[in-house]
Amino acid sequence: MTRNFRTSGAPHMPPQNTIAKVMLQVLLALVPGVLAYSWFFGPGILIQIILATLFALLFEAIILRWRGRPLKPFINDYSAVVTAVLFALCIPPLAPWWISCIAMLFAIVFAKHLYGGLGQNVFNPAMVGYVVVLISFPQAMTSWLPPLALAQQSPELMSVGLLASLKIIFSGTVPFAGGWDAITQATPLDTLKTGIEAGRMVPEIRNTPLFGDYGGMGWEWVANWFALGGIYLLYKRTISWQVPVAMIATTVLLSLPFWLADPDSNPFPLQHVFSGAIVLGAFFIATDPVSGCVSNRGRLIFGVGVAVITLVIRRWGGYPDGVAFAVLLMNMAAPLIDRYTRPRMYGE
Amino acid sequence: MNRALLSAAEKVELAREAGKRTHHFHGGLRLRHNKKISCQDPVIQPPLPASLTVPLLQHIGDVAEPFVSAGDAVLKGQAIGQCQPCATIHSPVSGTVEAIENRPMGHPSGQAGPCVIIRPDGREQWTGLTSIENWQDANPETLINQLQNCGLVGLGGAVFPTHTKARDGRNRNIHTLILNGSECEPYISCDEMLMREQPEKIVLGARILRRTLGAERVIIAIEDQMGAVQKALTRAADLADCKSISVVKVTTIYPEGGERQLIQVLTGLEVPAGGRPSDLGLVCQNVATAAAVADAVVEGKPLIERYVTVTGNGIAHPRNFKALLGTPFSHLVALSGGYTDDVARLVVGGPMMGYPLASDDEPVVKASNCLLALTAKDIEAPQPEMPCIRCGECARVCPATLLPQELHLQVRNGLWEQAQEYGLSACIECGCCDFVCPSHIPLVDWFRYGKGQQRERALEKTATEQARMRFENREARLLKSKQERAAKMAARKQLLQGKAAQQDRIKASIARAENKTAKPGNDNPGTGEQGKLPDDT
């Protein structure tokens, strides 16, 4: 009456989580921010997300086939999609289509697969892709749109709809009189930087309708919705609190003394937080586990480092924002930080 | 206050406060309990099986030497095997030894080992038992010997001989005995049922163990979800008029039933790496061990039965048994209504740390707390393993505060020194990291493999060390004998030279004498002959 069974090692409870679930959580958390983005700046961002996703999946499939890896588990893990969406959120909504193509080539093939694929990349792939096109094609990468509300009010600015967006992205020509000048405007961070360099005072610069309560008009609301998604990820424990808290707290604490000392040439701390990519970076980019730190103390240092380098670039560097560079520089330091922040073992 | 920085003596002092308030350990998981399904019916004693398989290795230590051979008649409770200093093995029934042969012996490895096969005669005739009824006056050493003779081992699953632990404790100034009643793994309920049904026995065993250790206090740690148990144990302690026993509820987080985690919860202190609870003045025993101690000392009954949970979605009517050691699991399954149709895996122990059974023919041994039958739905098809994305979930849940994601790479790449530095040997194999890994990396399997490799490397190192020492000793021996020979030769040479020199001197003196005699002429002829004499010697 004896009966035989197949054996397998403990634990005998199947794991509950999958990489795909983790990545889908991240994508889900990005939805409110993306919707807010397209609400304020038009449908261009949605086209960029689709474009980047298609290119990312295409390159992922090609390189997987080339490396002799199974396609299905790696395409279905959504990691390439997350890379693509994060990249698309960093570029101007009407950037030409080949920007995505080049950036995804570098992100997926060079930054990710040439280092060994999923889990092996030293650098954040989305940021590698972004920095490559930012440095190589500065003009395409700085053609930013003003908020729709501003474009509708202003006589010399045109608001860009879906069809116009498609035409601009794929043909590169602007279907309005006045060309690019009729639809683009410098970002608030850029305006601020050039304004300060021109000797104008911060309150004076902020007086233009381009600025909102804290950051740029529209931009600060997009940041709020990204933060909401980030809090969802914290609640779901998809990301840990150390990186976002360290990054935002450092941004505030470090810019506070500058602002107190000279409020005319240094922006208000919350303006720093709600401008550019700080919020998106704090919750979605610097929290990338693969290229970030492992230990809790390490993650704190990582977040602090990203914020410090970003502020240094904003204040003294050549670019209006520096989150991408800061993340890549801290990626390099991550293994060393991990080495010195190893947690104490039980009983040690 | 950082408790890790205290000195050893301060830690012992602090450990005296054990149980006054509860603390936390790092990580852990809140798992679905699934214990109720096997707690509905009272514990029953199954009828005798057709034959019993009693392995000669049911403890940590060496295989016991059998006293009996095939054809011998044995009595219930008769010692049938022993090895020093391990725990004795007893016959669970009266009957006949059918054979002593190698069979799967209920070991996690699934290896076969020597087992005594006994056919019961149904008379259940006991052998003569020696009990120590006035244990309160007995010498602790006598009590410890009784535990050894009764074959007591830790029944929580580690099966460490109880007498060894007690003897070690006597030399270590133990102040608190902790009885572990927090069986944190899902499904297992044998300890809970024991605490419900026999609280007096546990309290009695606790008092006896306390005497063997010379401890001041006893803490019985139970889970906060065991409501009735606390009342039963407290009442039993009150009845025994024992003020030194306290029952402490701890939050149910897996793996807090682990010795080191439970100590951390009760004291806020960590057992030093490479050390033992006795370094803090503590000894941990399972509640079932305490009950067995009471039986062994007061009634003289050796350890021949234990509570076993037979449960899981693959069992028709899950329940608990008081089963004789050696009973085949299939016998218990049949008494639990058999398997359901979709049963897929048998596990001894819980779903997190239990080991799989290849056949239900294997016997209940001292370590078997639970037989878990899982269905295909419970275990699911294994998903493909993906690369580690360093999400750090494993480190978040690790109760030993290790970095499983780093350890995994080190073990995989054979970086043994680094793995040692990152605490591979501190891993308790609880399976938390495995359970939360989104990449489905079999982390615990890798860590077990790594530990095996490390053991092998340690053995190899010892062997190389021994070979080196043998070689060096031989070289030294050879050198010494060579030197001795040389010295001897030198001595002999000197001796010979000495002799030669003496002869030279003699020759010289003879020559002088001859010269003397030759000079005055031949007026004294006798001396010439005398002078020649030495030449002949």
Short mmCIF file of C-alpha atoms in Angstrom, two decimals, chain A residues 50-60 97-98 100-102 104-105 108:
data_model
loop_
_atom_site.label_atom_id
_atom_site.label_comp_id
_atom_site.label_asym_id
_atom_site.label_seq_id
_atom_site.Cartn_x
_atom_site.Cartn_y
_atom_site.Cartn_z
CA ILE A 50 4.77 53.84 -27.33
CA LEU A 51 7.70 54.51 -29.63
CA ALA A 52 10.33 53.87 -27.00
CA THR A 53 8.56 50.71 -25.82
CA LEU A 54 8.42 49.31 -29.35
CA PHE A 55 12.10 50.04 -29.95
CA ALA A 56 13.08 48.64 -26.56
CA LEU A 57 11.21 45.39 -27.14
CA LEU A 58 12.59 45.13 -30.66
CA PHE A 59 16.19 45.54 -29.51
CA GLU A 60 15.60 43.26 -26.54
CA TRP A 97 11.36 59.32 -33.55
CA TRP A 98 15.00 58.34 -34.14
CA SER A 100 14.06 56.90 -29.13
CA CYS A 101 15.61 54.45 -31.55
CA ILE A 102 19.19 55.49 -30.77
CA MET A 104 16.96 52.39 -26.78
CA LEU A 105 19.77 50.86 -28.81
CA ILE A 108 19.06 47.85 -24.13
#
